[in-house]
Structure formats: C-alpha cells, structure tokens
GROMACS .gro file of C-alpha atoms in nm:
model
  495
    1UNK     CA    1  10.887  10.372   8.715
    2UNK     CA    2  10.987  10.732   8.778
    3UNK     CA    3  10.643  10.888   8.721
    4UNK     CA    4  10.480  10.655   8.974
    5UNK     CA    5  10.746  10.733   9.229
    6UNK     CA    6  10.708  11.111   9.250
    7UNK     CA    7  10.700  11.165   9.626
    8UNK     CA    8  10.764  11.432   9.890
    9UNK     CA    9  11.114  11.548   9.967
   10UNK     CA   10  11.298  11.371  10.248
   11UNK     CA   11  11.488  11.555  10.520
   12UNK     CA   12  11.653  11.446  10.841
   13UNK     CA   13  11.741  11.600  11.172
   14UNK     CA   14  12.021  11.399  11.326
   15UNK     CA   15  12.135  11.051  11.216
   16UNK     CA   16  11.979  10.893  10.907
   17UNK     CA   17  11.859  10.544  10.998
   18UNK     CA   18  11.549  10.485  10.786
   19UNK     CA   19  11.643  10.749  10.529
   20UNK     CA   20  12.008  10.652  10.486
   21UNK     CA   21  12.115  10.678  10.123
   22UNK     CA   22  11.809  10.871  10.009
   23UNK     CA   23  12.007  11.194   9.989
   24UNK     CA   24  12.206  11.035   9.704
   25UNK     CA   25  11.952  10.810   9.533
   26UNK     CA   26  11.586  10.849   9.451
   27UNK     CA   27  11.522  10.479   9.513
   28UNK     CA   28  11.737  10.205   9.662
   29UNK     CA   29  11.729   9.887   9.457
   30UNK     CA   30  11.865   9.572   9.622
   31UNK     CA   31  12.228   9.642   9.532
   32UNK     CA   32  12.212  10.002   9.656
   33UNK     CA   33  12.018   9.897   9.965
   34UNK     CA   34  12.281   9.638  10.058
   35UNK     CA   35  12.558   9.889   9.994
   36UNK     CA   36  12.395  10.145  10.227
   37UNK     CA   37  12.262   9.921  10.503
   38UNK     CA   38  12.481   9.609  10.488
   39UNK     CA   39  12.378   9.248  10.524
   40UNK     CA   40  12.081   9.141  10.733
   41UNK     CA   41  12.149   8.917  11.036
   42UNK     CA   42  11.952   8.604  11.115
   43UNK     CA   43  11.732   8.610  11.426
   44UNK     CA   44  11.551   8.319  11.584
   45UNK     CA   45  11.225   8.381  11.764
   46UNK     CA   46  11.395   8.465  12.095
   47UNK     CA   47  11.635   8.700  11.923
   48UNK     CA   48  11.353   8.875  11.739
   49UNK     CA   49  11.154   8.927  12.058
   50UNK     CA   50  11.463   9.045  12.245
   51UNK     CA   51  11.535   9.315  11.986
   52UNK     CA   52  11.173   9.433  11.982
   53UNK     CA   53  11.162   9.442  12.363
   54UNK     CA   54  11.490   9.627  12.407
   55UNK     CA   55  11.406   9.903  12.160
   56UNK     CA   56  11.048   9.926  12.294
   57UNK     CA   57  10.919   9.891  11.938
   58UNK     CA   58  10.562  10.012  11.896
   59UNK     CA   59  10.342  10.021  11.590
   60UNK     CA   60  10.391  10.332  11.379
   61UNK     CA   61  10.057  10.317  11.198
   62UNK     CA   62   9.847  10.495  11.458
   63UNK     CA   63   9.762  10.276  11.755
   64UNK     CA   64  10.117  10.244  11.892
   65UNK     CA   65  10.068   9.884  12.012
   66UNK     CA   66  10.381   9.704  12.139
   67UNK     CA   67  10.520   9.489  11.858
   68UNK     CA   68  10.665   9.220  12.084
   69UNK     CA   69  10.327   9.161  12.247
   70UNK     CA   70  10.169   9.105  11.905
   71UNK     CA   71  10.449   8.869  11.806
   72UNK     CA   72  10.418   8.665  12.127
   73UNK     CA   73  10.042   8.634  12.083
   74UNK     CA   74  10.091   8.515  11.725
   75UNK     CA   75  10.351   8.259  11.832
   76UNK     CA   76  10.129   8.134  12.113
   77UNK     CA   77   9.843   8.069  11.870
   78UNK     CA   78  10.074   7.902  11.620
   79UNK     CA   79  10.223   7.676  11.888
   80UNK     CA   80   9.880   7.586  12.027
   81UNK     CA   81   9.710   7.515  11.694
   82UNK     CA   82  10.003   7.395  11.486
   83UNK     CA   83   9.903   7.640  11.212
   84UNK     CA   84  10.200   7.827  11.063
   85UNK     CA   85  10.154   8.207  11.085
   86UNK     CA   86  10.129   8.469  10.812
   87UNK     CA   87  10.327   8.794  10.823
   88UNK     CA   88  10.155   9.104  10.683
   89UNK     CA   89  10.296   9.446  10.597
   90UNK     CA   90  10.027   9.713  10.616
   91UNK     CA   91  10.128   9.964  10.350
   92UNK     CA   92   9.771  10.075  10.274
   93UNK     CA   93   9.825  10.424  10.411
   94UNK     CA   94   9.495  10.610  10.376
   95UNK     CA   95   9.587  10.929  10.564
   96UNK     CA   96   9.602  11.227  10.325
   97UNK     CA   97   9.837  11.420  10.557
   98UNK     CA   98  10.077  11.123  10.588
   99UNK     CA   99  10.325  11.021  10.320
  100UNK     CA  100  10.594  10.843  10.524
  101UNK     CA  101  10.488  10.486  10.450
  102UNK     CA  102  10.440  10.557  10.080
  103UNK     CA  103  10.789  10.707  10.081
  104UNK     CA  104  10.936  10.394  10.239
  105UNK     CA  105  10.752  10.155  10.009
  106UNK     CA  106  10.864  10.340   9.699
  107UNK     CA  107  11.209  10.469   9.788
  108UNK     CA  108  11.337  10.217  10.047
  109UNK     CA  109  11.123   9.908   9.982
  110UNK     CA  110  11.393   9.658  10.082
  111UNK     CA  111  11.416   9.803  10.432
  112UNK     CA  112  11.046   9.726  10.484
  113UNK     CA  113  11.082   9.381  10.330
  114UNK     CA  114  11.387   9.311  10.551
  115UNK     CA  115  11.187   9.365  10.870
  116UNK     CA  116  10.907   9.139  10.751
  117UNK     CA  117  11.161   8.880  10.634
  118UNK     CA  118  11.319   8.868  10.982
  119UNK     CA  119  10.980   8.795  11.139
  120UNK     CA  120  10.877   8.545  10.872
  121UNK     CA  121  11.198   8.346  10.925
  122UNK     CA  122  11.183   8.363  11.306
  123UNK     CA  123  10.817   8.263  11.324
  124UNK     CA  124  10.831   7.999  11.053
  125UNK     CA  125  10.567   8.181  10.849
  126UNK     CA  126  10.402   8.015  10.554
  127UNK     CA  127  10.350   8.341  10.365
  128UNK     CA  128  10.446   8.709  10.360
  129UNK     CA  129  10.183   8.952  10.228
  130UNK     CA  130  10.238   9.321  10.158
  131UNK     CA  131   9.923   9.530  10.128
  132UNK     CA  132   9.947   9.854   9.928
  133UNK     CA  133   9.704  10.116   9.800
  134UNK     CA  134   9.590  10.061   9.442
  135UNK     CA  135   9.728  10.331   9.219
  136UNK     CA  136   9.991  10.430   9.475
  137UNK     CA  137  10.368  10.408   9.428
  138UNK     CA  138  10.389  10.087   9.630
  139UNK     CA  139  10.191   9.906   9.362
  140UNK     CA  140  10.489   9.946   9.129
  141UNK     CA  141  10.781   9.949   9.370
  142UNK     CA  142  10.702   9.651   9.594
  143UNK     CA  143  10.656   9.385   9.321
  144UNK     CA  144  10.978   9.510   9.160
  145UNK     CA  145  11.161   9.477   9.493
  146UNK     CA  146  11.020   9.129   9.563
  147UNK     CA  147  11.137   9.017   9.220
  148UNK     CA  148  11.495   9.106   9.323
  149UNK     CA  149  11.487   8.895   9.639
  150UNK     CA  150  11.611   8.538   9.652
  151UNK     CA  151  11.649   8.520  10.030
  152UNK     CA  152  11.287   8.516  10.144
  153UNK     CA  153  11.199   8.223  10.374
  154UNK     CA  154  10.847   8.180  10.235
  155UNK     CA  155  10.635   8.284   9.937
  156UNK     CA  156  10.561   8.657   9.921
  157UNK     CA  157  10.299   8.853   9.733
  158UNK     CA  158  10.155   9.202   9.698
  159UNK     CA  159   9.786   9.276   9.747
  160UNK     CA  160   9.634   9.603   9.626
  161UNK     CA  161   9.338   9.751   9.812
  162UNK     CA  162   9.129  10.061   9.733
  163UNK     CA  163   9.288  10.390   9.838
  164UNK     CA  164   9.043  10.478  10.115
  165UNK     CA  165   9.089  10.590  10.473
  166UNK     CA  166   8.941  10.273  10.621
  167UNK     CA  167   9.149  10.045  10.394
  168UNK     CA  168   9.443  10.094  10.629
  169UNK     CA  169   9.250   9.954  10.926
  170UNK     CA  170   9.412   9.619  11.006
  171UNK     CA  171   9.090   9.417  10.996
  172UNK     CA  172   8.988   9.577  10.666
  173UNK     CA  173   9.326   9.494  10.509
  174UNK     CA  174   9.307   9.133  10.624
  175UNK     CA  175   8.957   9.104  10.479
  176UNK     CA  176   9.093   9.238  10.151
  177UNK     CA  177   9.379   8.985  10.153
  178UNK     CA  178   9.118   8.715  10.207
  179UNK     CA  179   8.928   8.831   9.899
  180UNK     CA  180   8.646   9.000  10.086
  181UNK     CA  181   8.527   9.364  10.078
  182UNK     CA  182   8.796   9.592  10.222
  183UNK     CA  183   8.593   9.710  10.521
  184UNK     CA  184   8.653   9.681  10.895
  185UNK     CA  185   8.487   9.366  11.033
  186UNK     CA  186   8.168   9.427  11.226
  187UNK     CA  187   8.281   9.180  11.494
  188UNK     CA  188   8.629   9.250  11.625
  189UNK     CA  189   8.879   8.964  11.616
  190UNK     CA  190   9.253   8.966  11.685
  191UNK     CA  191   9.473   8.885  11.389
  192UNK     CA  192   9.713   8.700  11.621
  193UNK     CA  193   9.436   8.456  11.715
  194UNK     CA  194   9.379   8.345  11.357
  195UNK     CA  195   9.025   8.235  11.284
  196UNK     CA  196   8.806   8.510  11.147
  197UNK     CA  197   9.070   8.769  11.228
  198UNK     CA  198   9.360   8.617  11.038
  199UNK     CA  199   9.473   8.564  10.680
  200UNK     CA  200   9.317   8.233  10.569
  201UNK     CA  201   9.228   8.179  10.937
  202UNK     CA  202   9.601   8.154  11.023
  203UNK     CA  203   9.757   8.340  11.318
  204UNK     CA  204   9.869   8.667  11.161
  205UNK     CA  205  10.139   8.914  11.262
  206UNK     CA  206  10.056   9.252  11.107
  207UNK     CA  207  10.247   9.578  11.137
  208UNK     CA  208  10.271   9.889  10.925
  209UNK     CA  209  10.554   9.968  10.684
  210UNK     CA  210  10.754  10.195  10.915
  211UNK     CA  211  10.736   9.944  11.201
  212UNK     CA  212  10.897   9.676  10.986
  213UNK     CA  213  11.163   9.919  10.866
  214UNK     CA  214  11.245  10.018  11.225
  215UNK     CA  215  11.284   9.651  11.316
  216UNK     CA  216  11.524   9.597  11.024
  217UNK     CA  217  11.741   9.893  11.128
  218UNK     CA  218  11.755   9.782  11.494
  219UNK     CA  219  11.845   9.424  11.398
  220UNK     CA  220  12.132   9.549  11.180
  221UNK     CA  221  12.295   9.803  11.412
  222UNK     CA  222  12.197   9.635  11.740
  223UNK     CA  223  11.960   9.754  12.015
  224UNK     CA  224  12.228   9.953  12.200
  225UNK     CA  225  12.330  10.157  11.897
  226UNK     CA  226  11.965  10.203  11.803
  227UNK     CA  227  11.877  10.325  12.154
  228UNK     CA  228  12.166  10.573  12.152
  229UNK     CA  229  11.948  10.786  11.924
  230UNK     CA  230  11.638  10.948  12.068
  231UNK     CA  231  11.516  11.087  12.399
  232UNK     CA  232  11.236  10.936  12.610
  233UNK     CA  233  11.194  10.654  12.354
  234UNK     CA  234  11.465  10.479  12.147
  235UNK     CA  235  11.533  10.546  11.781
  236UNK     CA  236  11.390  10.789  11.531
  237UNK     CA  237  11.042  10.882  11.414
  238UNK     CA  238  10.927  10.942  11.059
  239UNK     CA  239  10.706  11.249  11.025
  240UNK     CA  240  10.511  11.405  10.742
  241UNK     CA  241  10.508  11.782  10.772
  242UNK     CA  242  10.225  11.944  10.574
  243UNK     CA  243  10.292  12.298  10.456
  244UNK     CA  244  10.011  12.524  10.337
  245UNK     CA  245  10.069  12.609   9.972
  246UNK     CA  246  10.376  12.385   9.943
  247UNK     CA  247  10.463  12.017   9.906
  248UNK     CA  248  10.473  11.774  10.197
  249UNK     CA  249  10.804  11.692  10.362
  250UNK     CA  250  10.894  11.354  10.513
  251UNK     CA  251  11.132  11.415  10.804
  252UNK     CA  252  11.331  11.164  11.008
  253UNK     CA  253  11.409  11.296  11.354
  254UNK     CA  254  11.531  11.146  11.682
  255UNK     CA  255  11.245  11.047  11.908
  256UNK     CA  256  11.180  11.321  12.163
  257UNK     CA  257  11.281  11.607  11.933
  258UNK     CA  258  11.078  11.921  12.010
  259UNK     CA  259  10.793  11.972  11.767
  260UNK     CA  260  10.893  12.336  11.739
  261UNK     CA  261  11.239  12.233  11.618
  262UNK     CA  262  11.087  12.024  11.338
  263UNK     CA  263  10.850  12.301  11.229
  264UNK     CA  264  11.132  12.556  11.228
  265UNK     CA  265  11.355  12.327  11.022
  266UNK     CA  266  11.076  12.293  10.766
  267UNK     CA  267  11.005  12.666  10.755
  268UNK     CA  268  10.656  12.625  10.900
  269UNK     CA  269  10.502  12.874  11.143
  270UNK     CA  270  10.278  12.720  11.413
  271UNK     CA  271   9.977  12.931  11.313
  272UNK     CA  272   9.671  12.916  11.540
  273UNK     CA  273   9.676  12.539  11.591
  274UNK     CA  274   9.897  12.237  11.528
  275UNK     CA  275   9.757  11.895  11.435
  276UNK     CA  276   9.960  11.595  11.550
  277UNK     CA  277   9.878  11.236  11.457
  278UNK     CA  278   9.683  11.303  11.138
  279UNK     CA  279   9.306  11.309  11.092
  280UNK     CA  280   9.261  11.065  11.380
  281UNK     CA  281   9.494  11.278  11.589
  282UNK     CA  282   9.445  11.589  11.799
  283UNK     CA  283   9.484  11.965  11.768
  284UNK     CA  284   9.720  12.140  12.008
  285UNK     CA  285   9.749  12.501  12.113
  286UNK     CA  286  10.065  12.638  11.943
  287UNK     CA  287  10.227  12.732  12.275
  288UNK     CA  288  10.200  12.374  12.401
  289UNK     CA  289  10.281  12.222  12.064
  290UNK     CA  290  10.615  12.396  12.015
  291UNK     CA  291  10.758  12.249  12.335
  292UNK     CA  292  10.604  11.902  12.296
  293UNK     CA  293  10.855  11.617  12.248
  294UNK     CA  294  10.782  11.396  11.949
  295UNK     CA  295  10.728  11.065  12.124
  296UNK     CA  296  10.425  10.864  12.230
  297UNK     CA  297  10.461  10.964  12.595
  298UNK     CA  298  10.562  11.324  12.523
  299UNK     CA  299  10.262  11.399  12.303
  300UNK     CA  300  10.020  11.212  12.529
  301UNK     CA  301  10.126  11.439  12.815
  302UNK     CA  302   9.986  11.743  12.629
  303UNK     CA  303   9.675  11.570  12.495
  304UNK     CA  304   9.819  11.469  12.158
  305UNK     CA  305   9.912  11.145  11.988
  306UNK     CA  306  10.197  11.046  11.758
  307UNK     CA  307   9.956  10.840  11.549
  308UNK     CA  308  10.070  10.812  11.190
  309UNK     CA  309  10.331  11.084  11.238
  310UNK     CA  310  10.143  11.348  11.039
  311UNK     CA  311  10.179  11.715  11.137
  312UNK     CA  312   9.977  12.005  10.999
  313UNK     CA  313   9.925  12.365  11.103
  314UNK     CA  314   9.633  12.601  11.051
  315UNK     CA  315   9.740  12.951  10.943
  316UNK     CA  316   9.577  13.251  11.111
  317UNK     CA  317   9.442  13.388  10.783
  318UNK     CA  318   9.192  13.102  10.719
  319UNK     CA  319   8.858  13.017  10.878
  320UNK     CA  320   8.933  12.745  11.130
  321UNK     CA  321   8.568  12.633  11.153
  322UNK     CA  322   8.536  12.600  10.776
  323UNK     CA  323   8.864  12.410  10.744
  324UNK     CA  324   8.766  12.166  11.019
  325UNK     CA  325   8.417  12.122  10.868
  326UNK     CA  326   8.578  12.034  10.534
  327UNK     CA  327   8.785  11.752  10.687
  328UNK     CA  328   8.495  11.632  10.903
  329UNK     CA  329   8.280  11.595  10.590
  330UNK     CA  330   8.553  11.392  10.421
  331UNK     CA  331   8.597  11.169  10.726
  332UNK     CA  332   8.222  11.107  10.740
  333UNK     CA  333   8.223  11.009  10.371
  334UNK     CA  334   8.526  10.781  10.416
  335UNK     CA  335   8.358  10.565  10.680
  336UNK     CA  336   8.246  10.211  10.609
  337UNK     CA  337   7.886  10.300  10.690
  338UNK     CA  338   7.836   9.977  10.883
  339UNK     CA  339   7.740  10.101  11.228
  340UNK     CA  340   7.538  10.375  11.392
  341UNK     CA  341   7.821  10.620  11.468
  342UNK     CA  342   7.941  10.617  11.106
  343UNK     CA  343   7.594  10.619  10.948
  344UNK     CA  344   7.440  10.879  11.177
  345UNK     CA  345   7.686  11.045  11.415
  346UNK     CA  346   7.970  11.149  11.183
  347UNK     CA  347   7.746  11.287  10.903
  348UNK     CA  348   7.542  11.478  11.162
  349UNK     CA  349   7.859  11.630  11.307
  350UNK     CA  350   7.988  11.726  10.960
  351UNK     CA  351   7.656  11.891  10.868
  352UNK     CA  352   7.649  12.081  11.197
  353UNK     CA  353   8.006  12.208  11.151
  354UNK     CA  354   7.924  12.324  10.799
  355UNK     CA  355   7.618  12.504  10.935
  356UNK     CA  356   7.831  12.663  11.208
  357UNK     CA  357   8.085  12.785  10.952
  358UNK     CA  358   7.806  12.949  10.751
  359UNK     CA  359   7.608  13.079  11.048
  360UNK     CA  360   7.573  13.446  11.128
  361UNK     CA  361   7.551  13.406  11.502
  362UNK     CA  362   7.245  13.363  11.720
  363UNK     CA  363   7.062  13.051  11.828
  364UNK     CA  364   7.119  12.870  11.496
  365UNK     CA  365   7.495  12.890  11.542
  366UNK     CA  366   7.477  12.780  11.905
  367UNK     CA  367   7.249  12.491  11.811
  368UNK     CA  368   7.492  12.384  11.536
  369UNK     CA  369   7.784  12.391  11.779
  370UNK     CA  370   7.596  12.184  12.036
  371UNK     CA  371   7.481  11.937  11.769
  372UNK     CA  372   7.837  11.887  11.643
  373UNK     CA  373   7.975  11.834  11.992
  374UNK     CA  374   7.693  11.594  12.089
  375UNK     CA  375   7.717  11.395  11.763
  376UNK     CA  376   8.087  11.316  11.793
  377UNK     CA  377   8.078  11.264  12.169
  378UNK     CA  378   7.802  11.004  12.143
  379UNK     CA  379   7.985  10.836  11.853
  380UNK     CA  380   8.283  10.748  12.072
  381UNK     CA  381   8.318  10.388  12.184
  382UNK     CA  382   8.028  10.256  11.979
  383UNK     CA  383   8.184  10.184  11.641
  384UNK     CA  384   8.294   9.857  11.485
  385UNK     CA  385   8.638  10.012  11.430
  386UNK     CA  386   8.835  10.312  11.554
  387UNK     CA  387   8.713  10.553  11.287
  388UNK     CA  388   8.441  10.720  11.498
  389UNK     CA  389   8.678  10.753  11.795
  390UNK     CA  390   8.956  10.904  11.585
  391UNK     CA  391   8.719  11.145  11.412
  392UNK     CA  392   8.576  11.250  11.750
  393UNK     CA  393   8.929  11.320  11.879
  394UNK     CA  394   8.998  11.537  11.575
  395UNK     CA  395   8.674  11.737  11.606
  396UNK     CA  396   8.657  11.775  11.985
  397UNK     CA  397   9.019  11.892  12.012
  398UNK     CA  398   8.950  12.143  11.733
  399UNK     CA  399   8.649  12.281  11.921
  400UNK     CA  400   8.875  12.343  12.219
  401UNK     CA  401   9.179  12.486  12.039
  402UNK     CA  402   8.980  12.708  11.802
  403UNK     CA  403   8.735  12.834  12.065
  404UNK     CA  404   8.810  13.198  11.977
  405UNK     CA  405   8.728  13.144  11.612
  406UNK     CA  406   8.414  12.952  11.705
  407UNK     CA  407   8.311  13.238  11.931
  408UNK     CA  408   8.314  13.473  11.632
  409UNK     CA  409   8.074  13.241  11.450
  410UNK     CA  410   7.837  13.201  11.741
  411UNK     CA  411   7.836  13.563  11.856
  412UNK     CA  412   7.829  13.756  11.531
  413UNK     CA  413   7.864  13.739  11.156
  414UNK     CA  414   8.154  13.495  11.158
  415UNK     CA  415   8.529  13.539  11.139
  416UNK     CA  416   8.530  13.685  10.788
  417UNK     CA  417   8.823  13.467  10.684
  418UNK     CA  418   8.810  13.233  10.381
  419UNK     CA  419   8.824  12.855  10.359
  420UNK     CA  420   9.123  12.779  10.136
  421UNK     CA  421   9.156  12.402  10.177
  422UNK     CA  422   9.495  12.420  10.347
  423UNK     CA  423   9.454  12.074  10.501
  424UNK     CA  424   9.528  11.807  10.239
  425UNK     CA  425   9.264  11.582  10.087
  426UNK     CA  426   9.312  11.333   9.804
  427UNK     CA  427   9.223  11.420   9.448
  428UNK     CA  428   8.959  11.162   9.364
  429UNK     CA  429   8.637  11.148   9.171
  430UNK     CA  430   8.388  11.278   9.427
  431UNK     CA  431   8.014  11.235   9.394
  432UNK     CA  432   7.761  11.485   9.521
  433UNK     CA  433   7.383  11.470   9.525
  434UNK     CA  434   7.238  11.800   9.408
  435UNK     CA  435   6.888  11.944   9.442
  436UNK     CA  436   6.733  12.157   9.167
  437UNK     CA  437   6.521  12.402   9.367
  438UNK     CA  438   6.330  12.507   9.054
  439UNK     CA  439   6.187  12.155   9.038
  440UNK     CA  440   6.175  12.037   9.402
  441UNK     CA  441   5.815  12.023   9.528
  442UNK     CA  442   5.887  11.896   9.878
  443UNK     CA  443   5.745  11.546   9.833
  444UNK     CA  444   5.998  11.412  10.084
  445UNK     CA  445   6.037  11.075   9.911
  446UNK     CA  446   6.413  11.131   9.875
  447UNK     CA  447   6.456  11.131  10.254
  448UNK     CA  448   6.272  10.799  10.273
  449UNK     CA  449   6.488  10.638  10.004
  450UNK     CA  450   6.818  10.783  10.126
  451UNK     CA  451   6.773  10.857  10.498
  452UNK     CA  452   7.148  10.843  10.564
  453UNK     CA  453   7.206  11.116  10.307
  454UNK     CA  454   6.908  11.350  10.295
  455UNK     CA  455   6.746  11.528  10.586
  456UNK     CA  456   6.436  11.743  10.553
  457UNK     CA  457   6.379  12.084  10.708
  458UNK     CA  458   6.064  12.192  10.891
  459UNK     CA  459   5.877  12.258  10.563
  460UNK     CA  460   5.960  11.923  10.404
  461UNK     CA  461   6.244  12.032  10.175
  462UNK     CA  462   6.603  11.901  10.187
  463UNK     CA  463   6.814  12.114  10.421
  464UNK     CA  464   7.104  12.130  10.175
  465UNK     CA  465   7.129  12.172   9.799
  466UNK     CA  466   7.457  11.977   9.771
  467UNK     CA  467   7.542  11.663   9.968
  468UNK     CA  468   7.864  11.460   9.938
  469UNK     CA  469   7.791  11.094   9.867
  470UNK     CA  470   8.000  10.829  10.041
  471UNK     CA  471   8.063  10.497   9.870
  472UNK     CA  472   7.815  10.321  10.099
  473UNK     CA  473   7.549  10.585  10.022
  474UNK     CA  474   7.555  10.560   9.642
  475UNK     CA  475   7.281  10.297   9.617
  476UNK     CA  476   7.039  10.514   9.815
  477UNK     CA  477   7.139  10.823   9.618
  478UNK     CA  478   7.067  10.650   9.286
  479UNK     CA  479   6.729  10.532   9.414
  480UNK     CA  480   6.640  10.885   9.521
  481UNK     CA  481   6.740  11.026   9.181
  482UNK     CA  482   6.551  10.760   8.985
  483UNK     CA  483   6.231  10.782   9.188
  484UNK     CA  484   6.205  11.159   9.254
  485UNK     CA  485   5.856  11.252   9.122
  486UNK     CA  486   5.974  11.602   9.026
  487UNK     CA  487   6.306  11.491   8.868
  488UNK     CA  488   6.474  11.740   9.101
  489UNK     CA  489   6.781  11.534   9.194
  490UNK     CA  490   7.100  11.447   9.012
  491UNK     CA  491   7.438  11.296   9.098
  492UNK     CA  492   7.737  11.500   8.986
  493UNK     CA  493   8.092  11.364   8.980
  494UNK     CA  494   8.394  11.586   9.004
  495UNK     CA  495   8.742  11.464   8.919
   0.00000   0.00000   0.00000
C-alpha cells in the first residue's frame, strides 16, 4: 500500500486535531486511530445537530454550506416520505492545488469514516457511500479501512469516479453512485430532497471528507473544547500550500490564523499574487493577503474565499498572463460541456488569454483582453453547475491583481518573463488537435464538424495550430480528422 499512499508532508500550526498522530505514523489503521483519538461517542439526531450548530460546521469542499441545515433538510424529507436516507462522503477531490482530502482519506481514513458513521447512526441511514477518485490513494485506503470496521450502523461501500475537476461536484458524484455518467446534472436538484437529486432517489446527506473529519473531532472532544481553538470561527482549517518548484504541504492551522503566518511557516514568499480557495477561488494582492485571516468571513472581507483550502502564489519572475492562461485552458477542458458557458464562454476566454500572453501590444492585445473579460463575465450565473462561476472568479480576480503585468502585454512587447508552469496541473494523458499547415487548404470543414473546438480566422484557416481537446470534444475532433479533405489534422496524445 505504501506506493499508493505517497502524499504531501503534513505540518501543523497550533493544536493537532485532524492531524493528530500523523507526526509519528504514516497512516493510522483502526488500532492506531483509536489509540490517538479515543472511542467515538453515540449521538442521536438532536445531539448530532447540536454539535454541528455549536461549532458552526460548514462544508469544507468549496461552497461552505452549513452542515446542520443540510442535515435538517435530509431528516425532513426522510420523515415526510418514510424513505431512509443515504450518507455520502465526497472524497472525489478534483482540485490540482488541493491535497487535504486525499491526505485524510489515505492517512487518517477512520476519522472521515467516524464522522459519516455518526450521521448514519443518528439519521437511521440505509447506506453509507464513500466516493473517491479512481487511481487516487483513497481507492486503496478506504476499502482497507472499511474492512477493519465492525461498528458501522449500515452497509458501506466505496465508489470510484474518474479523476476530473467536475467529478467532485456533488450532483456529478451522486450521478456516478447511481451508475450514470459522472457529470453535473443539467437540472439542479437538492440531494436532501431525494428524487432525482439523491442516491437511488433517497434523501441524501453529502459532505466532503474534511467536513466529516471535523464532525468526528468535535463529537469526541466536545463543542466547547473544539471552539477553544480558532479565531472568528471555531476549530482548525486544513490547507494545501503549493510551493513553486517544491512539493505541496498540507497544513492544519487554527481558524483565523493570518495567511502571512502560514506562508512564512512554509517558507513561501507572497510573490506578486496569492491565490486562495483553489482554481475556483480568487487572487489577492499580496499586501491584503498577508493580513487576511484564514476563515470564511475573514477571506470574504478581502474578496477571497476559503473554498477547498488551497493556497498558491505567483512568483515575480514568471509571466502572470501566461500562467493564468494555462490554468484557464485546463479549466475550460475540464468542463462537462453541457451548457453554453462551458461550451462557448470558457474556451473563448482561454483562447483570448493565450492570445494576450503572446500579443505584442496594440489593438490585438486590447481586443484579446476585452474578449477574455467579456467571455467569463457573461458565463457567470448561466451554467448548470458552479464551474463557470468559479472559473470566472479565478480569471476576473487575476485580471485585477495582475493589472501591471497585463499592461505590459497590451502596451508593448510583453513582460519578457517565461511561463514555467508554477501552478499545479495533473499529469494525465492530454489530447491535442494539431494542424499541418503544409497540407491545410482552408476548406473550413473542420470548423463545421467541430465548432466547439476549431475557429477560423478571416481567411478561412484555423486560428491555432494546436488545440487542447476536452473529453466532451473528442467525438467532434475525430470527425474533423477523419473527414478533412486535405488530411491536415491529427490528434496527438501526451502522457
């Protein structure tokens, strides 16, 4: 199991609640877990809700929704319909800059299971389902941990879903558990209401891995002891600090700790911009970021979001526009491709940012900047899931924070700095559609067959020689390759 469990280092600032014991053991099996954390109390439904209310428990997967409100809605549906609920752990973390949930699932799996077990027993659940990314460490660790448990109040199973950004969206995970394509539903439905939004149409209580672990800690030590740690909001937060040229660090810190304190402890300089909340988060000016308290309210006050707890910085020696364009292209390719913003808006923004990064000033650069801003702005609020909104937050905040760098690209020959890929992306087999200019005759058929992928310039030729192909674009790409009269297209895969 050791190879599958190679994960970032873990550090703590202040008391170790979620990371207790991990300084001495790589992974806590059931015996070690019980030795470190002690026995788990029993909570009825009122006790469960009281703990969640008193510690102000919010989801730690990105949206920050109050846990107790979700639980009450699930109970209300179960009481009204007589259908026993299902409890779901969302461990399908698809954020490249976030490793905290993968760390918990692999190194402290029983803490996550404990939180879900408390809810399953209190709600009278008929099943407990843990969703993990296929090929990730949770695929090995969670089944091994479940096999050690004899105290679960209902059947439990692990479901593996593709390791994609949208797989971690709650509706996509529930669809995957139900045996359907792991994509966000086109019609929004609350999991707590059951029906089309729930597992097997049952009322469903879903929370991410860290949320369940926080609940287990609070139930063990009591709400008062839990709330004695943290400022502004009770307890601790799990953070993933991304370091350019070095491995990620997972850090547990009291809620409200200054962001600057965390960066300093990890040996990270704030650079020219600090990203908080991951790739659906927001960029902050370093001067504001260093003083920002790491809590939902503290980050919101400066225009940020805690999100999935991912932190990254952009060093001064790289091209900010090029680095942002690189992530925007990946986010566009990771979409489900089911609605207008994902099919049109996000790819248009990514293309415009790439053009801006390569521009040598003048009207072309200004047009690219305006196109990027317009594309993400008009994508907000119109998607079937939160992916367009999160991507827009990432891009628009970058355009504000890196205005000086953008000015160099619009006013002259660019910033002259390289794109080094300092922001993490997964190592996967990536497909690109490539144009052989020695063959291309400008027929334009490719743009008809793959309009979401290929755009033509004023003279009828594709505007780019290399285009990343998203999963939902592969059918169109293959059609374009097979039917190109000049045989000028090919799909290349890079591992």
